[in-house]
Tab-separated table of C-alpha atoms in Angstrom:
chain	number	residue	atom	x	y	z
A	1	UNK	CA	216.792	41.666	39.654
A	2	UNK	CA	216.813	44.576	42.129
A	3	UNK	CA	214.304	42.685	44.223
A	4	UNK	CA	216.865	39.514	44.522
A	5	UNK	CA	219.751	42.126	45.016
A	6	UNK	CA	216.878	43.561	48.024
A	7	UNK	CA	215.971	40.489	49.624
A	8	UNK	CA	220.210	39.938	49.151
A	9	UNK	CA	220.989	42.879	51.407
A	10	UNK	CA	218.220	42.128	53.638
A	11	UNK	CA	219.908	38.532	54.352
A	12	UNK	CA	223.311	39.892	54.790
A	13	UNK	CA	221.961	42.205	57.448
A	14	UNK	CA	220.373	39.747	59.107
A	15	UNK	CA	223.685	37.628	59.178
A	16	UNK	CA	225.490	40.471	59.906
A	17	UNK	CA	223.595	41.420	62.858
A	18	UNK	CA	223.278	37.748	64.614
A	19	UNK	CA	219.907	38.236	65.341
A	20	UNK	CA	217.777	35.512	66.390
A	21	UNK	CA	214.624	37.069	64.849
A	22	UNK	CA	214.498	38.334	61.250
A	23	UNK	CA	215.147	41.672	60.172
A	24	UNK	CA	212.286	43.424	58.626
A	25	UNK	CA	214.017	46.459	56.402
A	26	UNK	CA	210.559	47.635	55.465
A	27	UNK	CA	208.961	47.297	59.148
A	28	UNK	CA	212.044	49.919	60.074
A	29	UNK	CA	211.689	51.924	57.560
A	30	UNK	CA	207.951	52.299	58.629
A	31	UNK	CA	208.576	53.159	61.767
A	32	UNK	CA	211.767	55.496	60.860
A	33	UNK	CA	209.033	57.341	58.956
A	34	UNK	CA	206.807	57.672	61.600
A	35	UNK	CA	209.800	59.153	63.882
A	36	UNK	CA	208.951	56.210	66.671
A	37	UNK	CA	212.842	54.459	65.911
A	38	UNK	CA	214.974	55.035	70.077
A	39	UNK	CA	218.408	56.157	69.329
A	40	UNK	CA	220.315	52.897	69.014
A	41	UNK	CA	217.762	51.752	66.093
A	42	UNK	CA	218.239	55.098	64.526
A	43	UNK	CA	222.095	54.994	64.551
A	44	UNK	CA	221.846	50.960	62.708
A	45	UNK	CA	219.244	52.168	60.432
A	46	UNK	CA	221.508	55.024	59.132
A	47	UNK	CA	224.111	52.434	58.978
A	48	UNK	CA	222.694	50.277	57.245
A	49	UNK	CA	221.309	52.697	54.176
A	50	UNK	CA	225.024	53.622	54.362
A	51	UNK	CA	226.369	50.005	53.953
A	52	UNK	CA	223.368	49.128	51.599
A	53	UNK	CA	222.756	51.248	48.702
A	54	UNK	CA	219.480	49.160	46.945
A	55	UNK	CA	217.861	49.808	50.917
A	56	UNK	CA	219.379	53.302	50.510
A	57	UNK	CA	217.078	53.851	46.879
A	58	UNK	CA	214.152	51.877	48.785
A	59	UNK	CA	214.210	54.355	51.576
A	60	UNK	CA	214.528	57.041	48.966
A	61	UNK	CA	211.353	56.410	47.250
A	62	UNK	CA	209.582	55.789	50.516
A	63	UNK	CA	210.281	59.378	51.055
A	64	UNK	CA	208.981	60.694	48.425
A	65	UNK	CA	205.931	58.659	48.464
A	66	UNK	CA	205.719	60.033	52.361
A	67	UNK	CA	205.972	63.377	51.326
A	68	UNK	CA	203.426	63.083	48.567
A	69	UNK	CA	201.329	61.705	50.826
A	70	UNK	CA	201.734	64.438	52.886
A	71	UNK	CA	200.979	67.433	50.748
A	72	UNK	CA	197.287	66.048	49.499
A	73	UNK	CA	195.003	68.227	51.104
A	74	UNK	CA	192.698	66.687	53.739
A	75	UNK	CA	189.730	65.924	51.913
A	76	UNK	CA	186.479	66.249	54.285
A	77	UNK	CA	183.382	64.005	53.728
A	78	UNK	CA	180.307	66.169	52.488
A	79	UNK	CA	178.158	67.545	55.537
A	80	UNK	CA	175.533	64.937	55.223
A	81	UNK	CA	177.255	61.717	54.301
A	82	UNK	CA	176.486	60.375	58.119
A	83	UNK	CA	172.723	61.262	57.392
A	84	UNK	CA	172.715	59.466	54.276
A	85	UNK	CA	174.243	56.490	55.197
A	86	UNK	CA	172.226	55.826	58.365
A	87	UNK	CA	169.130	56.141	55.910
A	88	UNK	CA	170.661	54.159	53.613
A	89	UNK	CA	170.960	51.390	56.696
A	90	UNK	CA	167.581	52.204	58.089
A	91	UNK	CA	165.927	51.783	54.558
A	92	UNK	CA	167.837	48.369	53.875
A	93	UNK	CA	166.926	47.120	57.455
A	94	UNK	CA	163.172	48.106	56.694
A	95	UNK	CA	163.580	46.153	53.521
A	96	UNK	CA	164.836	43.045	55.198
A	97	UNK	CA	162.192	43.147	57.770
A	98	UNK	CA	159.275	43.546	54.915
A	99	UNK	CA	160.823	40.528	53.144
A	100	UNK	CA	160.749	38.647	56.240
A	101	UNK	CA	157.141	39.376	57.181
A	102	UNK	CA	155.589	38.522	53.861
A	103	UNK	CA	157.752	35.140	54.218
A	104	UNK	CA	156.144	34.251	57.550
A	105	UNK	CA	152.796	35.893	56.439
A	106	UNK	CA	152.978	33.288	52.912
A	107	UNK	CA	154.074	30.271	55.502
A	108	UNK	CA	150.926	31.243	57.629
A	109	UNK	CA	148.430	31.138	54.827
A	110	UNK	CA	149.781	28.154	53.649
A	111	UNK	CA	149.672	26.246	56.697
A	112	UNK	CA	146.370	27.573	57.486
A	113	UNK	CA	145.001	26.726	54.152
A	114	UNK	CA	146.925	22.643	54.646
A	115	UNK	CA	145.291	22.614	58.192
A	116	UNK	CA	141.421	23.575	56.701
A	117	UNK	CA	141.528	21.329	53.690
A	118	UNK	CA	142.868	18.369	56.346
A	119	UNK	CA	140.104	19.185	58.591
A	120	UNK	CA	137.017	19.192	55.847
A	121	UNK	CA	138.132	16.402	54.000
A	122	UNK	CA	138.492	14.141	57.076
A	123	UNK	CA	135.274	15.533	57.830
A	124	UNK	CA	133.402	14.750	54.774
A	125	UNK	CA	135.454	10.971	54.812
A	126	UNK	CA	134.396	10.344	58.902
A	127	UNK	CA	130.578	11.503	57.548
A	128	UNK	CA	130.283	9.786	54.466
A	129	UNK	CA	131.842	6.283	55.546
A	130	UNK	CA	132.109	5.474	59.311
A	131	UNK	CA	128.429	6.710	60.646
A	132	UNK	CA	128.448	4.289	63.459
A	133	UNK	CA	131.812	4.983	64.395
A	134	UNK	CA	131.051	8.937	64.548
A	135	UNK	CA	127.846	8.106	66.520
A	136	UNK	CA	130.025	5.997	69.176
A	137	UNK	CA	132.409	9.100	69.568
A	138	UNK	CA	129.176	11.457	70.079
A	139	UNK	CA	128.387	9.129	73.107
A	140	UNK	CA	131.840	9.046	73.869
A	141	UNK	CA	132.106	12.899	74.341
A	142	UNK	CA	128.578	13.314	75.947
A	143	UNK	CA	129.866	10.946	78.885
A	144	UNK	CA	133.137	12.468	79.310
A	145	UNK	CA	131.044	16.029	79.127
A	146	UNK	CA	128.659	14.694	81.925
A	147	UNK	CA	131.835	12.915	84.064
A	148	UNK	CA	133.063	16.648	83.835
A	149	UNK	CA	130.097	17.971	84.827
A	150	UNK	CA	130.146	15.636	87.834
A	151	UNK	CA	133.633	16.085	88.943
A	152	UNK	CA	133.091	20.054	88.956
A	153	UNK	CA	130.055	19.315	91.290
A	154	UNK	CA	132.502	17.257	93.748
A	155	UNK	CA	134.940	20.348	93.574
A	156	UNK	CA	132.789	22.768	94.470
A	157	UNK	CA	131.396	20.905	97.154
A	158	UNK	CA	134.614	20.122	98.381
A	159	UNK	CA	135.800	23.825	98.210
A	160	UNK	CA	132.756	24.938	99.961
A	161	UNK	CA	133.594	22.800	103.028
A	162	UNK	CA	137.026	23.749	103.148
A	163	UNK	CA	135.986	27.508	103.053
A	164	UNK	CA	134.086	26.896	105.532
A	165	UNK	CA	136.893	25.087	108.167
A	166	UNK	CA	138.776	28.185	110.491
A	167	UNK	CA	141.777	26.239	109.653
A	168	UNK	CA	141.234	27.197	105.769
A	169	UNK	CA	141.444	30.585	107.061
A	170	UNK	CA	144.208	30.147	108.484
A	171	UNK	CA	146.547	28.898	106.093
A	172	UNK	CA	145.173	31.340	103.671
A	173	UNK	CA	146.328	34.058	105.657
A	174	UNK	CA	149.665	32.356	106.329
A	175	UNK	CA	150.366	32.187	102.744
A	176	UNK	CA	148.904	35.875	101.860
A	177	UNK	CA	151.133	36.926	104.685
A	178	UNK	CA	154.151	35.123	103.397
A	179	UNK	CA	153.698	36.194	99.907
A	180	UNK	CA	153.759	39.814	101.146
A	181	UNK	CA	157.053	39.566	103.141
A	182	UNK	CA	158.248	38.098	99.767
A	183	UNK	CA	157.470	40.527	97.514
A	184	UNK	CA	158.544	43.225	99.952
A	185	UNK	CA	161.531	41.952	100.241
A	186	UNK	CA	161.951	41.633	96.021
A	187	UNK	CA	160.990	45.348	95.594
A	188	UNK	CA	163.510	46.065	98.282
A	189	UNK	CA	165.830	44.180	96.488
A	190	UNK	CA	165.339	45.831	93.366
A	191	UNK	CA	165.585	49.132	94.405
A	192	UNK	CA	168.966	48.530	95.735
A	193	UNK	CA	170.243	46.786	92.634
A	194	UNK	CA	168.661	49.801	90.900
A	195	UNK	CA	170.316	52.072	92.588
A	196	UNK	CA	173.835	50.820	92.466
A	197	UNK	CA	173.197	50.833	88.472
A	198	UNK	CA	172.627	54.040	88.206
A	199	UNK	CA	175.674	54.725	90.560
């Protein structure tokens, strides 16, 4: 009942008033008690606890609650709550990480156990029932071992004669020269950017 008699007086006052936004009684009284109300919102808020006497009790018992409030001593935490609690985090986070390394340790044996019983039982099926076909993939890999054998004789050949062409040289030392201005350049760069950071 004295809530619908509150929410009553609260309407009127907003009628009253003509305001296009909503009266909060309790948003006032907040503030009231925090001394932050200009003059003009102090003089209606005294008017209206005179014109309202429900909002008159309500601001009543918001002043004794304040003042309650008020007289509890300032409790301080104990000297090494902020120790405790970062150990407290440190421990959990050292927990977490634990848990997570014996997951992707488990996954890793797992897989690695899958990948070794793949590997021996093809093995022991590619021995037992398809000779031929493992002898034609033994003469398969002993060409492409001598065609790579052959190819790195070509390269080396070919690198030989191009070390041995002035105009090797030369472009050599263009690009070692180029490289240099470009890394001089980056340091250069850096150190500026560097400096402005610490700026």
């Amino acid at each position: 009942m004295m809530k619908n008699q509150f929410e009553l007086n609260q309407k009127d006052m907003r009628e009253e008033q003509n305001t296009q936004e909503p009266l909060d009684f309790a948003l006032v009284m907040s503030l009231a008690l925090d001394g932050m109300l200009d003059a003009q919102e102090e003089r209606q808020f005294r008017a209206d606890l005179e014109r309202y006497p429900l909002l008159a009790e309500q601001w009543q018992r918001w002043q004794e609650m304040d003042a309650r409030i008020l007289a509890e001593p300032a409790i301080a935490p104990p000297a090494d709550f902020l120790d405790k609690v970062s150990a407290r985090l440190a421990k959990e986070q050292r927990r977490k990480q634990l848990w997570f390394g014996m997951l992707v340790g488990w996954l890793s044996v797992c897989l690695w156990v899958i990948m070794i019983t793949g590997l021996l039982a093809g093995g022991m099926f590619m021995l037992s029932n398809q000779g031929p076909w493992l002898a034609d993939q033994v003469r398969n890999i002993t060409h492409l071992v001598n065609t790579w054998r052959n190819w790195q004789e070509t390269l080396a050949g070919t690198a030989g004669a191009m070390v041995s062409m002035p105009q090797t040289w030369l472009i050599a030392m263009g690009y070692l020269t180029l490289t240099a201005a470009i890394l001089a350049y980056w340091t250069r760069f850096l150190r500026r950017s560097t400096q402005a950071l610490s700026v």
